[in-house]
Short mmCIF file of C-alpha atoms in Angstrom, two decimals:
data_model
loop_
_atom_site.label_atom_id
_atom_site.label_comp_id
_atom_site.label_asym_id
_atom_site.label_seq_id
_atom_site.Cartn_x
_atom_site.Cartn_y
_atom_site.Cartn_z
CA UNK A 386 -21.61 -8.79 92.81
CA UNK A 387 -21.05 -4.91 92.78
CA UNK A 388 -21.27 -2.74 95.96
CA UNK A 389 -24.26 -1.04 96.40
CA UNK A 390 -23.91 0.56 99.24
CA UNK A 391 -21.03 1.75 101.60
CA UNK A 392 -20.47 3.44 105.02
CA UNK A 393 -17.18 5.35 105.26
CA UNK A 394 -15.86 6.13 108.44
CA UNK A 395 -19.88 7.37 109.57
CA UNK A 396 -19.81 9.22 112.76
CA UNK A 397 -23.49 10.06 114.43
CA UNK A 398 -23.52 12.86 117.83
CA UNK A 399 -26.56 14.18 119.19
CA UNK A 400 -26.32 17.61 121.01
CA UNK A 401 -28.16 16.43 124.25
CA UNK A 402 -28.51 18.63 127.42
CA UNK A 403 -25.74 16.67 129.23
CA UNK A 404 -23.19 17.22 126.62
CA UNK A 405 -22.28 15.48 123.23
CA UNK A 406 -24.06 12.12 122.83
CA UNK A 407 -22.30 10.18 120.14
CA UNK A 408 -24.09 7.43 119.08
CA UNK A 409 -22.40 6.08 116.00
CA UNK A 410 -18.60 5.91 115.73
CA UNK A 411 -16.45 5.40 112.52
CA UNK A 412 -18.57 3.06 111.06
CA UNK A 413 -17.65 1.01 107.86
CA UNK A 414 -19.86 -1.26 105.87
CA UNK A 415 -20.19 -2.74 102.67
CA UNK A 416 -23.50 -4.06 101.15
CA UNK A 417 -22.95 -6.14 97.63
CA UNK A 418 -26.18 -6.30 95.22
CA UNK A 419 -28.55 -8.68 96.19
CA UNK A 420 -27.15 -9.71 100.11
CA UNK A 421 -29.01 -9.39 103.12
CA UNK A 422 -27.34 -8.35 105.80
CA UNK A 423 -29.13 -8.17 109.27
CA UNK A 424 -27.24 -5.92 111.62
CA UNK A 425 -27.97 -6.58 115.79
CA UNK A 426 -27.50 -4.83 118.83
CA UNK A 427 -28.64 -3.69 122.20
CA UNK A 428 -31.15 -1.32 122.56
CA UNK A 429 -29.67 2.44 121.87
CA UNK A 430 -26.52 0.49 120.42
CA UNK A 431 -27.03 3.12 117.47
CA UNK A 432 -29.28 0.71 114.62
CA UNK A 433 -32.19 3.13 114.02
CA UNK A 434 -29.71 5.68 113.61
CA UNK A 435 -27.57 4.34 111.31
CA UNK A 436 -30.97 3.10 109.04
CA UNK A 437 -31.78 6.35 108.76
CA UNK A 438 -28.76 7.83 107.73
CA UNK A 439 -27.62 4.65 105.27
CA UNK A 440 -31.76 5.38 103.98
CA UNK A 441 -30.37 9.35 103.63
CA UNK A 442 -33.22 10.33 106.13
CA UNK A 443 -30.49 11.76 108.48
CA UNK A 444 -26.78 12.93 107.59
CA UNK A 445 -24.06 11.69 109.73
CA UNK A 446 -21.99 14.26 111.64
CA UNK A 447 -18.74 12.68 109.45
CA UNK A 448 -18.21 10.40 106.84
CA UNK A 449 -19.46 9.38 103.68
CA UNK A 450 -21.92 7.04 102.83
CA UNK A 451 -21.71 5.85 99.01
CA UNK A 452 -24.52 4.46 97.22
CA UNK A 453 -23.36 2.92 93.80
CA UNK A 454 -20.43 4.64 94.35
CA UNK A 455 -22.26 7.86 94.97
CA UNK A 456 -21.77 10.36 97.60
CA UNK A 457 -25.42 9.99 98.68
CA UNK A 458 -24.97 13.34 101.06
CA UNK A 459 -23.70 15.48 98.45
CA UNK A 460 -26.62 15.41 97.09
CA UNK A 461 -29.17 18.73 97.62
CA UNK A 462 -32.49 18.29 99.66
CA UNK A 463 -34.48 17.80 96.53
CA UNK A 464 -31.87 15.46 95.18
CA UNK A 465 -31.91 13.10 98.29
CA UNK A 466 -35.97 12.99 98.36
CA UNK A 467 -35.63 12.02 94.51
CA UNK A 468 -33.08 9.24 95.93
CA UNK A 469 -35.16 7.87 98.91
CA UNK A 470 -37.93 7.64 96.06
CA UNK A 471 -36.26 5.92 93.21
CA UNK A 472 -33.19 3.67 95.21
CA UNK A 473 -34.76 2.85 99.22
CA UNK A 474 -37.21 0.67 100.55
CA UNK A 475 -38.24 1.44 103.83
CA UNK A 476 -40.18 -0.61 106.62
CA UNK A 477 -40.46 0.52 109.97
CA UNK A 478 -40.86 -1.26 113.34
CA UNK A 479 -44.34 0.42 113.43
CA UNK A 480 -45.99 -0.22 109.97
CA UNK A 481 -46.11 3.99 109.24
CA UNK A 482 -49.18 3.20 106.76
CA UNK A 483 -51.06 6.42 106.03
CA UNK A 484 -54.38 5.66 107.66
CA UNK A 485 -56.38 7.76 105.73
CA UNK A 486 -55.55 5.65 102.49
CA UNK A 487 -56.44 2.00 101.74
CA UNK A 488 -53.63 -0.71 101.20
CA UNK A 489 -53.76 -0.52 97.83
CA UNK A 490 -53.53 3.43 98.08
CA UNK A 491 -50.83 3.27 100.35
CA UNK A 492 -48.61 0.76 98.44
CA UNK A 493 -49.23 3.29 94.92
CA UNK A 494 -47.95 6.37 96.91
CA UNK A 495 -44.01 6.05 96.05
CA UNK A 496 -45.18 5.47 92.36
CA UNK A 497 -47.82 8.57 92.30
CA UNK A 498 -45.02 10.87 94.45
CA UNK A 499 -42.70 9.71 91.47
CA UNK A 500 -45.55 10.58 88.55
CA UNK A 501 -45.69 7.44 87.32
CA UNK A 502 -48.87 6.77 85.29
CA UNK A 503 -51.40 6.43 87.73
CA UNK A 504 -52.87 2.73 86.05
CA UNK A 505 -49.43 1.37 85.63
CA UNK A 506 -48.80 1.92 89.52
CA UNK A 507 -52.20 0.81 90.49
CA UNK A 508 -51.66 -2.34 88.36
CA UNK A 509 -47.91 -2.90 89.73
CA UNK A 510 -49.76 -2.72 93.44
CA UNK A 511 -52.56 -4.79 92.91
CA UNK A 512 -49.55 -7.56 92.01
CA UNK A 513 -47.34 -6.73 94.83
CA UNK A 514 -50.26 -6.92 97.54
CA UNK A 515 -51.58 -9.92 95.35
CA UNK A 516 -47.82 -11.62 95.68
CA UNK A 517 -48.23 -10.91 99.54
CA UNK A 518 -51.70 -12.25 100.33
CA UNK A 519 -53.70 -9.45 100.53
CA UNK A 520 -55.46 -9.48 97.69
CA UNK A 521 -58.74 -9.36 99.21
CA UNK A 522 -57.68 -6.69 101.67
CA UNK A 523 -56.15 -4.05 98.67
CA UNK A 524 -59.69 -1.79 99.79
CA UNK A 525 -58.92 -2.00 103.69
CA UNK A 526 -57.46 0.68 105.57
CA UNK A 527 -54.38 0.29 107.75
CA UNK A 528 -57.51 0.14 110.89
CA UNK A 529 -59.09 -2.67 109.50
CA UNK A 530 -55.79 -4.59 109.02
CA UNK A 531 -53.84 -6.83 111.84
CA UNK A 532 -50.07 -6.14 112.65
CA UNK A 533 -48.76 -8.63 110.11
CA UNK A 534 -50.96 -7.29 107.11
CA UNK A 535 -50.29 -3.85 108.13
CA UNK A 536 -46.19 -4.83 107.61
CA UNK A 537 -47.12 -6.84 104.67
CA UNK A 538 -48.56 -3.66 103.20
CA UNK A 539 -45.72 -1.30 104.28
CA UNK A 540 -43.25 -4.41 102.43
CA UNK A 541 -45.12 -3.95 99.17
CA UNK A 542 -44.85 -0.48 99.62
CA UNK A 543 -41.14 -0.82 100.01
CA UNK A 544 -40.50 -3.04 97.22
CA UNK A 545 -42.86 -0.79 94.28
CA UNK A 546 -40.06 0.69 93.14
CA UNK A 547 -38.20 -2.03 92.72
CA UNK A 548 -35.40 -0.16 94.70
CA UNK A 549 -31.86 -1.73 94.67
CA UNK A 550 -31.91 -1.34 99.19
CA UNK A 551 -34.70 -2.13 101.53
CA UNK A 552 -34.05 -0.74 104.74
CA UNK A 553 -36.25 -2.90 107.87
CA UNK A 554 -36.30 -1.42 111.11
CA UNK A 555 -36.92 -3.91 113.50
CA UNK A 556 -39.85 -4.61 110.71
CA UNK A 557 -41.11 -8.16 113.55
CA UNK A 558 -40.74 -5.23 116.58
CA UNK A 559 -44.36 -5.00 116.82
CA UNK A 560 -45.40 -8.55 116.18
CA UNK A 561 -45.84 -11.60 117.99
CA UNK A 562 -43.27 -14.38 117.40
CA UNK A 563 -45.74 -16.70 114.85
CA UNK A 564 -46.13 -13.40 112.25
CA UNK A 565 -42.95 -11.68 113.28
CA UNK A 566 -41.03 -15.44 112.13
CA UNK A 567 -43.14 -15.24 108.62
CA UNK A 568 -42.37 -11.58 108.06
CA UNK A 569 -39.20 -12.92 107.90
CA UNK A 570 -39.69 -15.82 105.83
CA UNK A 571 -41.40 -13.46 103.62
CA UNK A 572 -37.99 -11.11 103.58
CA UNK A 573 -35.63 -14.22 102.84
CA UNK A 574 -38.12 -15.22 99.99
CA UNK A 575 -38.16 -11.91 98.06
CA UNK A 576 -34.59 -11.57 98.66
CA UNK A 577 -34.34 -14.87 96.44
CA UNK A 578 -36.78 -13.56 93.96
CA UNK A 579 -36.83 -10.24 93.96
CA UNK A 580 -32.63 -10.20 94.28
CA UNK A 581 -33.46 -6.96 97.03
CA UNK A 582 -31.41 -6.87 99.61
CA UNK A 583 -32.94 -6.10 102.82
CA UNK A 584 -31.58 -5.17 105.82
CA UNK A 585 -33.30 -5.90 109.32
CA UNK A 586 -32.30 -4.94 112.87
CA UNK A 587 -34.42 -6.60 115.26
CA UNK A 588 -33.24 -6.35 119.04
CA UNK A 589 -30.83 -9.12 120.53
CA UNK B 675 -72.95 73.83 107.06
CA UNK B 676 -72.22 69.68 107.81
CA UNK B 677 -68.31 70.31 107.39
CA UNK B 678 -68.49 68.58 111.22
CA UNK B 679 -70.92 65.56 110.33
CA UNK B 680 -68.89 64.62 107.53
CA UNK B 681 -65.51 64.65 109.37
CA UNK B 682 -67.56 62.40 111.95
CA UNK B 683 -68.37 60.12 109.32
CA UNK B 684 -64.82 60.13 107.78
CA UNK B 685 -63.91 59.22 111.18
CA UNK B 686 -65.94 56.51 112.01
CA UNK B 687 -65.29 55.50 108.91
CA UNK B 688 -61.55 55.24 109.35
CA UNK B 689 -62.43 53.38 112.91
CA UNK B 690 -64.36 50.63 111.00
CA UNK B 691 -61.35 50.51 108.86
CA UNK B 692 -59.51 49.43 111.71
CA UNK B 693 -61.56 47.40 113.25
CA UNK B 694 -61.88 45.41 110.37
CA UNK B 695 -57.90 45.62 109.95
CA UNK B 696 -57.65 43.36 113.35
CA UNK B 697 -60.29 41.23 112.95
CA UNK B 698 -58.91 40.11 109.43
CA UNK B 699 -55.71 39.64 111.62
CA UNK B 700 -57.16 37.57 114.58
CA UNK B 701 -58.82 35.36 111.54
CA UNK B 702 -55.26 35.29 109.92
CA UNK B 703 -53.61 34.18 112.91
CA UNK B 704 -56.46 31.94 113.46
CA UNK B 705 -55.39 30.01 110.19
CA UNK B 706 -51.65 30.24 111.13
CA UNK B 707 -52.81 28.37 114.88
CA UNK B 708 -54.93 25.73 113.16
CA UNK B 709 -52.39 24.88 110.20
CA UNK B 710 -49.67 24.54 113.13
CA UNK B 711 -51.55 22.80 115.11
CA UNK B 712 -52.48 20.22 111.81
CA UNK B 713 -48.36 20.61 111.07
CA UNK B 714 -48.12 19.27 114.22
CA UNK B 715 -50.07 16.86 114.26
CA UNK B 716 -49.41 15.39 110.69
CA UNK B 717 -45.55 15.29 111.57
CA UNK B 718 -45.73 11.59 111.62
CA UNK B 719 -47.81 11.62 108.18
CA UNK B 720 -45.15 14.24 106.80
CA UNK B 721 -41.90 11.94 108.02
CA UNK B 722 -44.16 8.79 106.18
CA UNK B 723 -44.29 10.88 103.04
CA UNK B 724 -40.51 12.11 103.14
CA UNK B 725 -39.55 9.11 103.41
CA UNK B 726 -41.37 7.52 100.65
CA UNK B 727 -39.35 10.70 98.35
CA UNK B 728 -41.41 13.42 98.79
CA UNK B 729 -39.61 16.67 98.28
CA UNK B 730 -39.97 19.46 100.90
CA UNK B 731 -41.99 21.83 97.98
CA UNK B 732 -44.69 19.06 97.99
CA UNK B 733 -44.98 18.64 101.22
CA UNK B 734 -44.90 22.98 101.44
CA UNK B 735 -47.48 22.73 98.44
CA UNK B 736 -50.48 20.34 100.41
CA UNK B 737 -50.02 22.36 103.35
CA UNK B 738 -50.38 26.01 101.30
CA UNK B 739 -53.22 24.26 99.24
CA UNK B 740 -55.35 23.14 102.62
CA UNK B 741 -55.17 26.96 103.94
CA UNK B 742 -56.28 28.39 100.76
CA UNK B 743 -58.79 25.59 100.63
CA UNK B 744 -59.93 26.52 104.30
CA UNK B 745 -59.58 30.25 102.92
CA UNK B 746 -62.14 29.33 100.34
CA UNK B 747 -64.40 28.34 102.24
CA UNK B 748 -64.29 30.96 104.66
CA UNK B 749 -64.97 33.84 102.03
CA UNK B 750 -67.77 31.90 100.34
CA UNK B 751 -69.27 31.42 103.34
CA UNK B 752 -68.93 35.16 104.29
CA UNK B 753 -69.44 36.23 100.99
CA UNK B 754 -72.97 34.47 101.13
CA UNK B 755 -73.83 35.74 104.58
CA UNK B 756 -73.19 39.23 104.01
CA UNK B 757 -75.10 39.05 100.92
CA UNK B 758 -78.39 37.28 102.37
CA UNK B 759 -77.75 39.69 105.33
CA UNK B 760 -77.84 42.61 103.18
CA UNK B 761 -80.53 41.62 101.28
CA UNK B 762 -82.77 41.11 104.84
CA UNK B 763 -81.70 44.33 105.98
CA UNK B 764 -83.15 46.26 102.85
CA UNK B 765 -86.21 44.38 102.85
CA UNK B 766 -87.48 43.76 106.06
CA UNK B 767 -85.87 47.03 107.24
CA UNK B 768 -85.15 45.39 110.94
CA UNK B 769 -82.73 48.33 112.56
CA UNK B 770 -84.93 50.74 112.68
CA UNK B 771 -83.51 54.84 113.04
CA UNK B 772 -84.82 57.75 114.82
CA UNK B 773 -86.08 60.08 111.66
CA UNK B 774 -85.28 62.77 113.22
CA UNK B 775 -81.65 62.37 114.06
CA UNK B 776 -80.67 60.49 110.86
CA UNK B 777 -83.46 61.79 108.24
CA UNK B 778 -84.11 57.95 107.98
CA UNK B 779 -86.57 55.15 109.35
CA UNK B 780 -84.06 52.61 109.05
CA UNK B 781 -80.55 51.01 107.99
CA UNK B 782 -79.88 51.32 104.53
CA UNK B 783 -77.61 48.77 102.77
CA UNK B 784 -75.93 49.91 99.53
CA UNK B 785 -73.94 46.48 97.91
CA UNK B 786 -71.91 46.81 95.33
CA UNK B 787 -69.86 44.28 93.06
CA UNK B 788 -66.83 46.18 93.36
CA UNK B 789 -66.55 45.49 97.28
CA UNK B 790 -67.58 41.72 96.94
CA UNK B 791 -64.59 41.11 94.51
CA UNK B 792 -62.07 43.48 96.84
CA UNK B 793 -62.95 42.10 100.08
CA UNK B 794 -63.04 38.18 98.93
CA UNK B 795 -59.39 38.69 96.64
CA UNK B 796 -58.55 40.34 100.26
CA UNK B 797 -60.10 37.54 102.45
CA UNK B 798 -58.31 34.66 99.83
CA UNK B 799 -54.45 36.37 99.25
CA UNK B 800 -54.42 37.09 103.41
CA UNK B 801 -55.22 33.31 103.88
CA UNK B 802 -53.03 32.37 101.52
CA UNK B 803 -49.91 34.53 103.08
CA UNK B 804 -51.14 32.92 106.63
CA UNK B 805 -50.26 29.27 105.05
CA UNK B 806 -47.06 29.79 104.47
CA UNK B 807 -45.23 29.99 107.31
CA UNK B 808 -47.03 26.69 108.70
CA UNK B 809 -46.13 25.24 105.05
CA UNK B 810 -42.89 26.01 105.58
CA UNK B 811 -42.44 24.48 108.88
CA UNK B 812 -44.38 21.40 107.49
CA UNK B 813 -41.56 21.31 104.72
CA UNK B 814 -38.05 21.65 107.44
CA UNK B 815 -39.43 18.66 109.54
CA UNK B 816 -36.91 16.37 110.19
CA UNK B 817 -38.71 12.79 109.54
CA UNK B 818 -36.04 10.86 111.94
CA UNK B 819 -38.15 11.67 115.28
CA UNK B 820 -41.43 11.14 114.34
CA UNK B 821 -40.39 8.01 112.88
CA UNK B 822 -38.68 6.62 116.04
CA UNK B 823 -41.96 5.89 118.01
CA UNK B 824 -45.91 5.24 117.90
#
């Protein structure tokens, strides 16, 4: 298996009040195509952080972080939104569904942001939400859906562009044990099917 | 003879100019509040979408498109009113004028198509200037915060 992703020496600092806060510190990883990796910590050990800049929604203060061999941050603004689009997955600890749009809605919106053909993406949703169990909740808005559906919904949303790297925050965070242990049954099975890697960093 | 009147008029007339000038601007600044305010309260919506690969000039572009939408609105709406009220005024002749003073019984209201088109271009391309510093705030969010927490 190729590397699909790599942290180089990643250093994270926060300009805080009381000084320099550094939160990540020469950090090296490598992610192969197709593993899940599940990285743990304490709370404020620096996991959120390092999702976000590994998902290029933050730049590290040093270091590199290489995505198919890529520097991902040399990459211009309008480059690294094209990249989060086509190449990252994202689920969040809280589901981050837009709650003015439906499920199905909300799963199309990495297609329609990419101008994909506006059936093809609907179609490619209806399956994804279908392959999840919500069929018969594609017309419900995030409000009308409980914790689990809401992260089922943010999953399929994740996976519609069949990204190479699916980034979970602490995706069960917000659950109760029951749906938090199937969200993750649902992970391990899509990693087998799907061959996405995901990577999850619940709390220890 | 009315050398004086008229430079009263040209005056006054100059004084409505500015009058208008800074209400125009409170409404202007009015826009730039709200859309801040909406920036604001969006940010978690606008870290969602950035996330999901939106690119700062869409996220710029909804912003700039809701303030000329709100602009819109605002000059039809105006547009309409002052028309209807104009139309009232000449027919039912409600402000009444001392004859003698004025040399007439009442308002008169003279609209022409010229001043409809100049003030609503005005009214949109103000409303439109007023979204873009909001839309460009919208645009430089950084997504990690709002992101973080509920």
């Amino acid at each position: 298996m190729s590397e699909l992703i790599a942290a180089v020496d990643v250093q994270k600092s926060f300009r805080t009040e009381a000084g320099e806060l550094q939160v990540l510190k020469n950090i090296n990883l490598s992610i192969r195509e197709g593993e899940m990796v599940s990285i743990t910590g304490a709370s404020g050990a620096g996991k959120s952080t390092l999702m976000h800049i590994l998902g290029a929604l933050d730049r590290p203060t040093a270091g590199k972080v290489l995505f198919r061999s890529a520097d991902v941050f040399s990459m211009d603004e309008s480059a690294l939104a094209v990249f989060r689009n086509r190449s990252i997955g994202f689920v969040f600890q809280f589901h981050h569904l837009l709650p003015e749009f439906n499920a199905l809605e909300n799963t199309m919106l990495p297609g329609l942001i990419s101008k994909k053909p506006y059936a093809d993406v609907q179609k490619k949703a209806q399956e994804l939400l279908g392959d999840l169990g919500l069929s018969r909740r594609l017309r419900h808005r995030p409000g009308e859906l409980s914790g689990g559906e809401q992260q089922r919904v943010a999953v399929a949303r994740a996976l519609m562009q069949d990204s190479g790297l699916v980034l979970a925050d602490e995706p069960t965070g917000n659950l109760d044990t029951a749906t938090g242990n199937s969200l993750f049954e649902l992970f391990l099975e899509l990693n087998k099917k799907r061959i996405s890697p995901s990577l999850s960093s619940p709390t220890t | 003879m009315n050398k004086n009147l008229f430079s009263a008029l040209k005056l006054e007339k100059f004084a409505m100019f500015v009058i208008l000038v800074l209400i125009i601007l409170v409404a202007s600044f009015n826009i730039i509040s709200n859309l801040i305010m909406n920036v604001i309260e969006k940010s978690r919506e606008i870290a969602i979408l950035k996330a999901i690969g939106a690119t700062n000039k869409s996220i710029m572009t909804i912003f700039m498109l809701q303030g000329l939408f709100i602009g819109l609105i605002g000059t039809c709406t105006g547009m309409t009113g002052g028309y209807l009220l104009g139309v009232i005024l000449n027919k039912y002749q409600i402000i009444k004028l001392p004859a003698d003073v004025y040399y007439l019984s009442h308002l008169p209201v003279k609209m022409s198509l010229f001043d409809f088109v100049t003030v609503s271009l005005s009214a949109i391309i103000i409303s439109f200037v007023a979204t873009l510093y909001p839309a460009w705030q919208a645009a430089k969010l950084n997504p990690v915060e709002p992101l973080r927490y509920e």
